[in-house]
Amino acid sequence: MFGYKKITALTASVLICTSIAFPVHTYAEEEISTETVSEEITDTEIYEENEISESNSENNGNITSGDFVYSVIDDNSVCIESCNSTETFLVIPDTIDGMTVTELSGKAFGNTPDRPYETISIPATVNYISEDNPFMYCVSLREIIIDSANENYIVEDGVLYTADKHLLICYPPKMEGKNFTVPEGVVEIGISGISGTELEEIKFPSTLESVSDFGLDENVNLKSADMSSTQLQYIGIAGFGDCSALSEIIFPDTLIEIDTGAFLGCSALAEVTLPDSLRTVGQYSFTGTAMKSVTVPDSVTSIGYGAFGYADETTPVENFLIIGSYDSQAYVYSKDSDEDYGYKNDFDFATPEAYSEQVEYDSLEKDTYNDFEYTAINGEAVITRYYGVNIKIEVPEEINGMPVTRIYTSAFESSTAEEIVIPESVKTIDKLVFYNCEYLKTITINGAETIGESAFVMCDALETINISGNCKEIQGDEPFMSCTNLQAINVSDGDGEYSSENGILYNKDKSVLIAYPISKADTEFKVPSGVKEISVSAFCNNNFLEKVDLSGVERIGAYSFEGSRKLSKAVLSDSLKTVEIYAFADCPAMTSIRVPDSVEEISDYSFGYYFDDTGNSAETDNMNTVSDFKIYADENSVAYNYARACGIDVVSGTVEIGGKNVVKGFLWAVGGIGVALIAIISGFAIFKKSAKKGK
């Protein structure tokens, strides 16, 4: 038992004491006291402290009358502060010393877990029972009696509620029965409302919104709690603490906060599904459970120390796995530390996709063939791993009479090979197949129709990719983004959806330019006629390109030229319609651009911005405008309005001639002079002709 009833006060910090009384630390991200409990706290010490406190009650303005200590609220009413009766049947009087008993404090029946009361009778005069629950330490309580004339509280089926039944105050812990249905209409289970009972099953109402501190703790026979049909938003401190038989908890999609120690000591709880509505998981929430892993939704913004992966306050669970997104609080928690408080998490971490794939991989029946690990599926061989160290890897077309048709996820991960050849028999290459092949320079894929997402991630040395002409799908928007040395993407002839020209990847009819290799060394490039669209990140981070001619292009995708740091000149098409976000961001060599009137949409940071990596920028995403950058555009055009909105210099009334921006007025003037000269010359010629005729 973790001994919650030894705690003498319910505060936001709640110092949770175990039977070995481990010290409780708190940390900067938690609004909890920073004190440390370093010595064991015993029942005797707490009891003696309470006895001293109660013996001095009169000095605090409280009055002792028989078995009761009370405080005066006004001239006619009192509040019961504590009780020293040793009877099993406790009757609260309606008057004391001639004054009406109207209130019961949180310690009215004592604050140590040795109260003898089996039955407590409450008069009609009581109109307030403390929300701290005066019954909390009445561990022998079987029955609550309340005068039927009481207008503020009722007892129904032995359970005490507020008159409107919105708050369940106390289910007597020793009341007979193994099953209990919380009635509809109950919004909150109060502090220690259903605590330390012998219940094996509890059903919850659709109206339930909150389980208060210790609300359902120490129900050691409770095996399951299905709250999926409730409107539950909050589970308080130690809400289900020490429910040692609890093996299943089903949360609703309304849950927002799980507070400190909510499931502390639930030693049978091996698995939970946290809803996407969840925001906060408090300190020690799932400490002392049987959980070996947890999936944390991206919605969670705060995780307290020790919330997951600890057998007790200081002992981490071996090989505990945190599952979540890398940009979420889950990843932060997996490696979180604080030197000031001496803690450091070092849990295994995986994305949900990677975890699912690992589970699938572990379930496969696998065998080996030379340096390959494989599995047989429907009479076909699937390469699952490669364990060799060859510089060149040639995947076999068949294994033991079965055609090799698929390369499994991460099969060649971290291989030291410099060249890999995939045979024509392979139709599917899963995602991340070549992940972190840091020495790989050439990949030849002879027959695959599908190439999975991120197949080439962290292939930093990769120079050439040869793709089958039968390829129908290369998954992901940026399949070659991390191939920093890539110089050519070649596609053979076939019936697939892709083509190539000069090492550049296009769709089949070359209307879309998909990828321009990052390390293709040309300094100038003109898109082939017929190209209407530049794909997402197509030229991103190119190391060489200085000038690009996009004549004929109607759409420039997001991030298309981002980070192309030598690009100084881009010729845009008179048919251009759309420029997507970050299209030419972080191109520091580009100091100006002419944008035609045909453009109908320009997204944020498309032109004139660079990434400020100092971390001091106040701009969104640390993007700042390029100093002295100019946009040439006609007045009131989309580009003109974009420049004005971004604070970028804009020049209107010009045209580009021979690479120079010329003011239109000057052209009109020159044109006028030209017309005049032509007229003069024509007039002179006519004059000469007339003169000749007159001779």
Short mmCIF file of N, CA, C and O in Angstrom, two decimals, residues 97-184:
data_model
loop_
_atom_site.label_atom_id
_atom_site.label_comp_id
_atom_site.label_asym_id
_atom_site.label_seq_id
_atom_site.Cartn_x
_atom_site.Cartn_y
_atom_site.Cartn_z
N ASP A 97 -24.09 23.30 23.07
CA ASP A 97 -24.04 24.47 23.96
C ASP A 97 -25.05 25.52 23.53
O ASP A 97 -24.76 26.74 23.52
N GLY A 98 -26.23 25.06 23.10
CA GLY A 98 -27.30 25.97 22.74
C GLY A 98 -27.20 26.57 21.36
O GLY A 98 -28.06 27.37 20.96
N MET A 99 -26.20 26.18 20.59
CA MET A 99 -26.02 26.71 19.23
C MET A 99 -26.23 25.60 18.20
O MET A 99 -25.93 24.43 18.46
N THR A 100 -26.75 25.97 17.05
CA THR A 100 -27.10 25.00 16.02
C THR A 100 -25.86 24.50 15.28
O THR A 100 -25.01 25.31 14.85
N VAL A 101 -25.77 23.19 15.11
CA VAL A 101 -24.68 22.60 14.32
C VAL A 101 -25.07 22.68 12.84
O VAL A 101 -26.02 22.03 12.40
N THR A 102 -24.33 23.49 12.09
CA THR A 102 -24.66 23.70 10.68
C THR A 102 -23.57 23.24 9.71
O THR A 102 -23.84 23.07 8.52
N GLU A 103 -22.35 23.03 10.22
CA GLU A 103 -21.26 22.67 9.31
C GLU A 103 -20.39 21.57 9.88
O GLU A 103 -20.23 21.44 11.10
N LEU A 104 -19.80 20.77 8.95
CA LEU A 104 -18.82 19.74 9.30
C LEU A 104 -17.53 20.05 8.54
O LEU A 104 -17.53 20.12 7.31
N SER A 105 -16.43 20.24 9.27
CA SER A 105 -15.16 20.54 8.62
C SER A 105 -14.56 19.28 8.01
O SER A 105 -15.03 18.16 8.25
N GLY A 106 -13.48 19.44 7.27
CA GLY A 106 -12.84 18.30 6.64
C GLY A 106 -12.25 17.31 7.62
O GLY A 106 -11.96 16.17 7.27
N LYS A 107 -12.05 17.73 8.88
CA LYS A 107 -11.49 16.85 9.91
C LYS A 107 -12.51 16.58 11.01
O LYS A 107 -12.14 16.21 12.14
N ALA A 108 -13.77 16.76 10.71
CA ALA A 108 -14.82 16.62 11.73
C ALA A 108 -14.79 15.26 12.41
O ALA A 108 -15.09 15.16 13.60
N PHE A 109 -14.43 14.18 11.67
CA PHE A 109 -14.42 12.84 12.25
C PHE A 109 -13.00 12.32 12.43
O PHE A 109 -12.77 11.12 12.51
N GLY A 110 -12.05 13.24 12.47
CA GLY A 110 -10.66 12.86 12.69
C GLY A 110 -9.86 12.84 11.41
O GLY A 110 -10.39 12.87 10.30
N ASN A 111 -8.53 12.80 11.58
CA ASN A 111 -7.65 12.79 10.41
C ASN A 111 -6.55 11.73 10.52
O ASN A 111 -5.45 11.91 10.05
N THR A 112 -6.88 10.62 11.17
CA THR A 112 -5.99 9.47 11.19
C THR A 112 -6.81 8.24 10.80
O THR A 112 -8.01 8.16 11.09
N PRO A 113 -6.20 7.27 10.16
CA PRO A 113 -6.96 6.12 9.63
C PRO A 113 -7.28 5.07 10.69
O PRO A 113 -7.08 3.89 10.48
N ASP A 114 -7.77 5.52 11.82
CA ASP A 114 -8.13 4.58 12.88
C ASP A 114 -9.47 4.95 13.52
O ASP A 114 -9.77 4.54 14.63
N ARG A 115 -10.28 5.72 12.79
CA ARG A 115 -11.57 6.13 13.33
C ARG A 115 -12.47 4.91 13.48
O ARG A 115 -12.58 4.11 12.54
N PRO A 116 -13.14 4.74 14.61
CA PRO A 116 -13.90 3.51 14.88
C PRO A 116 -15.31 3.52 14.34
O PRO A 116 -16.01 2.51 14.41
N TYR A 117 -15.74 4.62 13.74
CA TYR A 117 -17.15 4.79 13.45
C TYR A 117 -17.62 3.86 12.34
O TYR A 117 -17.08 3.84 11.24
N GLU A 118 -18.69 3.12 12.64
CA GLU A 118 -19.33 2.26 11.67
C GLU A 118 -20.62 2.87 11.13
O GLU A 118 -21.00 2.61 9.99
N THR A 119 -21.26 3.68 11.96
CA THR A 119 -22.46 4.40 11.55
C THR A 119 -22.34 5.85 12.00
O THR A 119 -21.93 6.12 13.14
N ILE A 120 -22.67 6.78 11.12
CA ILE A 120 -22.66 8.21 11.47
C ILE A 120 -24.01 8.78 11.08
O ILE A 120 -24.48 8.62 9.95
N SER A 121 -24.62 9.47 12.05
CA SER A 121 -25.93 10.10 11.84
C SER A 121 -25.77 11.61 11.80
O SER A 121 -25.14 12.21 12.68
N ILE A 122 -26.34 12.23 10.76
CA ILE A 122 -26.19 13.68 10.54
C ILE A 122 -27.57 14.32 10.63
O ILE A 122 -28.52 13.86 10.00
N PRO A 123 -27.68 15.41 11.40
CA PRO A 123 -28.98 16.05 11.59
C PRO A 123 -29.40 16.90 10.40
O PRO A 123 -28.58 17.22 9.52
N ALA A 124 -30.66 17.33 10.41
CA ALA A 124 -31.20 18.17 9.34
C ALA A 124 -30.58 19.55 9.33
O ALA A 124 -30.60 20.25 8.31
N THR A 125 -30.00 19.96 10.46
CA THR A 125 -29.46 21.33 10.57
C THR A 125 -28.19 21.54 9.75
O THR A 125 -27.84 22.67 9.43
N VAL A 126 -27.49 20.47 9.43
CA VAL A 126 -26.21 20.61 8.71
C VAL A 126 -26.48 21.04 7.27
O VAL A 126 -27.15 20.33 6.51
N ASN A 127 -25.94 22.20 6.90
CA ASN A 127 -26.12 22.71 5.53
C ASN A 127 -24.81 22.78 4.75
O ASN A 127 -24.80 23.20 3.60
N TYR A 128 -23.71 22.38 5.39
CA TYR A 128 -22.42 22.39 4.68
C TYR A 128 -21.53 21.28 5.22
O TYR A 128 -21.26 21.19 6.42
N ILE A 129 -21.10 20.41 4.32
CA ILE A 129 -20.10 19.38 4.62
C ILE A 129 -18.88 19.68 3.78
O ILE A 129 -18.97 19.79 2.55
N SER A 130 -17.75 19.84 4.42
CA SER A 130 -16.53 20.26 3.72
C SER A 130 -16.24 19.37 2.51
O SER A 130 -16.38 18.14 2.56
N GLU A 131 -15.79 20.01 1.42
CA GLU A 131 -15.41 19.27 0.22
C GLU A 131 -14.18 18.40 0.46
O GLU A 131 -13.87 17.52 -0.35
N ASP A 132 -13.47 18.64 1.58
CA ASP A 132 -12.32 17.80 1.92
C ASP A 132 -12.73 16.46 2.51
O ASP A 132 -11.86 15.64 2.83
N ASN A 133 -14.04 16.24 2.65
CA ASN A 133 -14.61 14.95 3.05
C ASN A 133 -14.23 14.53 4.47
O ASN A 133 -13.21 13.85 4.67
N PRO A 134 -15.06 14.85 5.45
CA PRO A 134 -14.78 14.46 6.83
C PRO A 134 -14.82 12.96 7.06
O PRO A 134 -14.33 12.47 8.09
N PHE A 135 -15.37 12.18 6.10
CA PHE A 135 -15.46 10.72 6.24
C PHE A 135 -14.19 10.02 5.76
O PHE A 135 -14.11 8.79 5.80
N MET A 136 -13.21 10.77 5.29
CA MET A 136 -12.04 10.19 4.63
C MET A 136 -11.35 9.12 5.45
O MET A 136 -10.92 8.09 4.92
N TYR A 137 -11.24 9.32 6.76
CA TYR A 137 -10.51 8.37 7.59
C TYR A 137 -11.41 7.41 8.35
O TYR A 137 -10.95 6.68 9.22
N CYS A 138 -12.69 7.39 7.98
CA CYS A 138 -13.63 6.47 8.62
C CYS A 138 -13.60 5.15 7.87
O CYS A 138 -14.54 4.79 7.15
N VAL A 139 -12.52 4.41 8.02
CA VAL A 139 -12.30 3.22 7.21
C VAL A 139 -13.21 2.07 7.59
O VAL A 139 -13.32 1.09 6.85
N SER A 140 -13.88 2.16 8.74
CA SER A 140 -14.79 1.10 9.18
C SER A 140 -16.25 1.45 8.91
O SER A 140 -17.15 0.70 9.29
N LEU A 141 -16.49 2.55 8.24
CA LEU A 141 -17.85 3.06 8.05
C LEU A 141 -18.68 2.13 7.17
O LEU A 141 -18.28 1.76 6.07
N ARG A 142 -19.88 1.79 7.69
CA ARG A 142 -20.81 0.93 6.96
C ARG A 142 -22.08 1.67 6.55
O ARG A 142 -22.74 1.29 5.59
N GLU A 143 -22.40 2.72 7.31
CA GLU A 143 -23.69 3.35 7.09
C GLU A 143 -23.63 4.83 7.42
O GLU A 143 -23.00 5.25 8.39
N ILE A 144 -24.28 5.63 6.58
CA ILE A 144 -24.48 7.05 6.84
C ILE A 144 -25.98 7.29 6.92
O ILE A 144 -26.73 6.90 6.02
N ILE A 145 -26.39 7.92 8.01
CA ILE A 145 -27.80 8.26 8.19
C ILE A 145 -27.93 9.77 8.14
O ILE A 145 -27.14 10.48 8.80
N ILE A 146 -28.88 10.27 7.40
CA ILE A 146 -29.10 11.71 7.37
C ILE A 146 -30.59 11.98 7.54
O ILE A 146 -31.44 11.27 6.99
N ASP A 147 -30.88 12.95 8.37
CA ASP A 147 -32.28 13.29 8.65
C ASP A 147 -33.00 13.61 7.34
O ASP A 147 -32.49 14.37 6.50
N SER A 148 -34.18 13.04 7.19
CA SER A 148 -34.93 13.24 5.95
C SER A 148 -35.33 14.69 5.73
O SER A 148 -35.68 15.08 4.61
N ALA A 149 -35.29 15.48 6.78
CA ALA A 149 -35.65 16.90 6.66
C ALA A 149 -34.48 17.75 6.15
O ALA A 149 -34.66 18.95 5.91
N ASN A 150 -33.31 17.16 6.03
CA ASN A 150 -32.15 17.92 5.55
C ASN A 150 -32.38 18.32 4.09
O ASN A 150 -32.65 17.48 3.23
N GLU A 151 -32.25 19.61 3.80
CA GLU A 151 -32.53 20.13 2.46
C GLU A 151 -31.29 20.18 1.56
O GLU A 151 -31.41 20.48 0.37
N ASN A 152 -30.12 19.89 2.13
CA ASN A 152 -28.88 20.07 1.37
C ASN A 152 -28.20 18.75 1.00
O ASN A 152 -27.41 18.72 0.06
N TYR A 153 -28.50 17.69 1.72
CA TYR A 153 -27.84 16.42 1.48
C TYR A 153 -28.85 15.28 1.54
O TYR A 153 -29.84 15.35 2.25
N ILE A 154 -28.55 14.22 0.78
CA ILE A 154 -29.40 13.04 0.79
C ILE A 154 -28.53 11.79 0.84
O ILE A 154 -27.35 11.81 0.45
N VAL A 155 -29.14 10.71 1.35
CA VAL A 155 -28.52 9.39 1.27
C VAL A 155 -29.42 8.53 0.40
O VAL A 155 -30.63 8.42 0.65
N GLU A 156 -28.82 7.93 -0.61
CA GLU A 156 -29.57 7.04 -1.51
C GLU A 156 -28.80 5.74 -1.64
O GLU A 156 -27.62 5.75 -2.01
N ASP A 157 -29.48 4.63 -1.31
CA ASP A 157 -28.85 3.31 -1.34
C ASP A 157 -27.57 3.30 -0.52
O ASP A 157 -26.56 2.67 -0.89
N GLY A 158 -27.60 4.04 0.58
CA GLY A 158 -26.48 4.05 1.51
C GLY A 158 -25.36 5.02 1.17
O GLY A 158 -24.38 5.14 1.91
N VAL A 159 -25.48 5.75 0.05
CA VAL A 159 -24.41 6.65 -0.43
C VAL A 159 -24.83 8.10 -0.21
O VAL A 159 -25.98 8.47 -0.50
N LEU A 160 -23.90 8.92 0.27
CA LEU A 160 -24.19 10.32 0.57
C LEU A 160 -23.88 11.21 -0.64
O LEU A 160 -22.80 11.14 -1.23
N TYR A 161 -24.87 12.07 -0.99
CA TYR A 161 -24.74 13.01 -2.10
C TYR A 161 -25.19 14.40 -1.63
O TYR A 161 -25.86 14.55 -0.61
N THR A 162 -24.84 15.41 -2.43
CA THR A 162 -25.52 16.69 -2.28
C THR A 162 -26.96 16.50 -2.75
O THR A 162 -27.27 15.54 -3.47
N ALA A 163 -27.84 17.41 -2.33
CA ALA A 163 -29.26 17.23 -2.61
C ALA A 163 -29.55 17.12 -4.10
O ALA A 163 -30.47 16.39 -4.51
N ASP A 164 -28.76 17.83 -4.94
CA ASP A 164 -28.98 17.75 -6.39
C ASP A 164 -28.29 16.54 -7.03
O ASP A 164 -28.38 16.33 -8.24
N LYS A 165 -27.56 15.77 -6.21
CA LYS A 165 -26.85 14.56 -6.63
C LYS A 165 -25.74 14.84 -7.64
O LYS A 165 -25.24 13.92 -8.29
N HIS A 166 -25.33 16.09 -7.76
CA HIS A 166 -24.22 16.40 -8.66
C HIS A 166 -22.88 15.93 -8.08
O HIS A 166 -21.97 15.60 -8.82
N LEU A 167 -22.79 15.91 -6.73
CA LEU A 167 -21.55 15.52 -6.07
C LEU A 167 -21.79 14.28 -5.22
O LEU A 167 -22.66 14.27 -4.34
N LEU A 168 -21.00 13.23 -5.51
CA LEU A 168 -21.00 12.06 -4.65
C LEU A 168 -19.98 12.30 -3.56
O LEU A 168 -18.78 12.44 -3.84
N ILE A 169 -20.46 12.33 -2.29
CA ILE A 169 -19.58 12.69 -1.18
C ILE A 169 -18.92 11.47 -0.57
O ILE A 169 -17.70 11.46 -0.35
N CYS A 170 -19.71 10.43 -0.28
CA CYS A 170 -19.12 9.28 0.39
C CYS A 170 -19.90 8.00 0.14
O CYS A 170 -21.10 7.93 0.40
N TYR A 171 -19.19 7.00 -0.35
CA TYR A 171 -19.66 5.62 -0.38
C TYR A 171 -19.00 4.95 0.81
O TYR A 171 -17.77 4.78 0.83
N PRO A 172 -19.77 4.54 1.86
CA PRO A 172 -19.16 3.93 3.04
C PRO A 172 -18.28 2.75 2.67
O PRO A 172 -18.74 1.81 2.02
N PRO A 173 -17.02 2.77 3.03
CA PRO A 173 -16.07 1.75 2.55
C PRO A 173 -16.40 0.32 2.96
O PRO A 173 -16.01 -0.62 2.26
N LYS A 174 -17.12 0.15 4.06
CA LYS A 174 -17.44 -1.20 4.51
C LYS A 174 -18.90 -1.57 4.23
O LYS A 174 -19.40 -2.57 4.76
N MET A 175 -19.56 -0.80 3.38
CA MET A 175 -20.94 -1.13 3.03
C MET A 175 -20.95 -2.42 2.21
O MET A 175 -20.08 -2.65 1.37
N GLU A 176 -21.95 -3.27 2.47
CA GLU A 176 -22.04 -4.54 1.78
C GLU A 176 -22.30 -4.34 0.29
O GLU A 176 -22.96 -3.40 -0.13
N GLY A 177 -21.80 -5.28 -0.51
CA GLY A 177 -22.01 -5.22 -1.95
C GLY A 177 -20.70 -5.21 -2.71
O GLY A 177 -19.70 -4.66 -2.25
N LYS A 178 -20.69 -5.85 -3.88
CA LYS A 178 -19.51 -5.92 -4.72
C LYS A 178 -19.62 -5.04 -5.96
O LYS A 178 -18.61 -4.78 -6.62
N ASN A 179 -20.86 -4.61 -6.28
CA ASN A 179 -21.09 -3.82 -7.48
C ASN A 179 -21.78 -2.51 -7.12
O ASN A 179 -22.62 -2.47 -6.21
N PHE A 180 -21.44 -1.46 -7.84
CA PHE A 180 -22.08 -0.17 -7.60
C PHE A 180 -22.17 0.60 -8.91
O PHE A 180 -21.19 0.69 -9.66
N THR A 181 -23.36 1.15 -9.17
CA THR A 181 -23.57 2.00 -10.33
C THR A 181 -23.74 3.43 -9.85
O THR A 181 -24.69 3.74 -9.12
N VAL A 182 -22.82 4.28 -10.23
CA VAL A 182 -22.94 5.70 -9.89
C VAL A 182 -24.12 6.25 -10.69
O VAL A 182 -24.15 6.13 -11.91
N PRO A 183 -25.09 6.85 -10.02
CA PRO A 183 -26.31 7.25 -10.74
C PRO A 183 -26.09 8.38 -11.73
O PRO A 183 -25.17 9.20 -11.56
N GLU A 184 -26.92 8.41 -12.76
CA GLU A 184 -26.90 9.51 -13.72
C GLU A 184 -27.18 10.82 -12.98
O GLU A 184 -27.97 10.86 -12.04
#
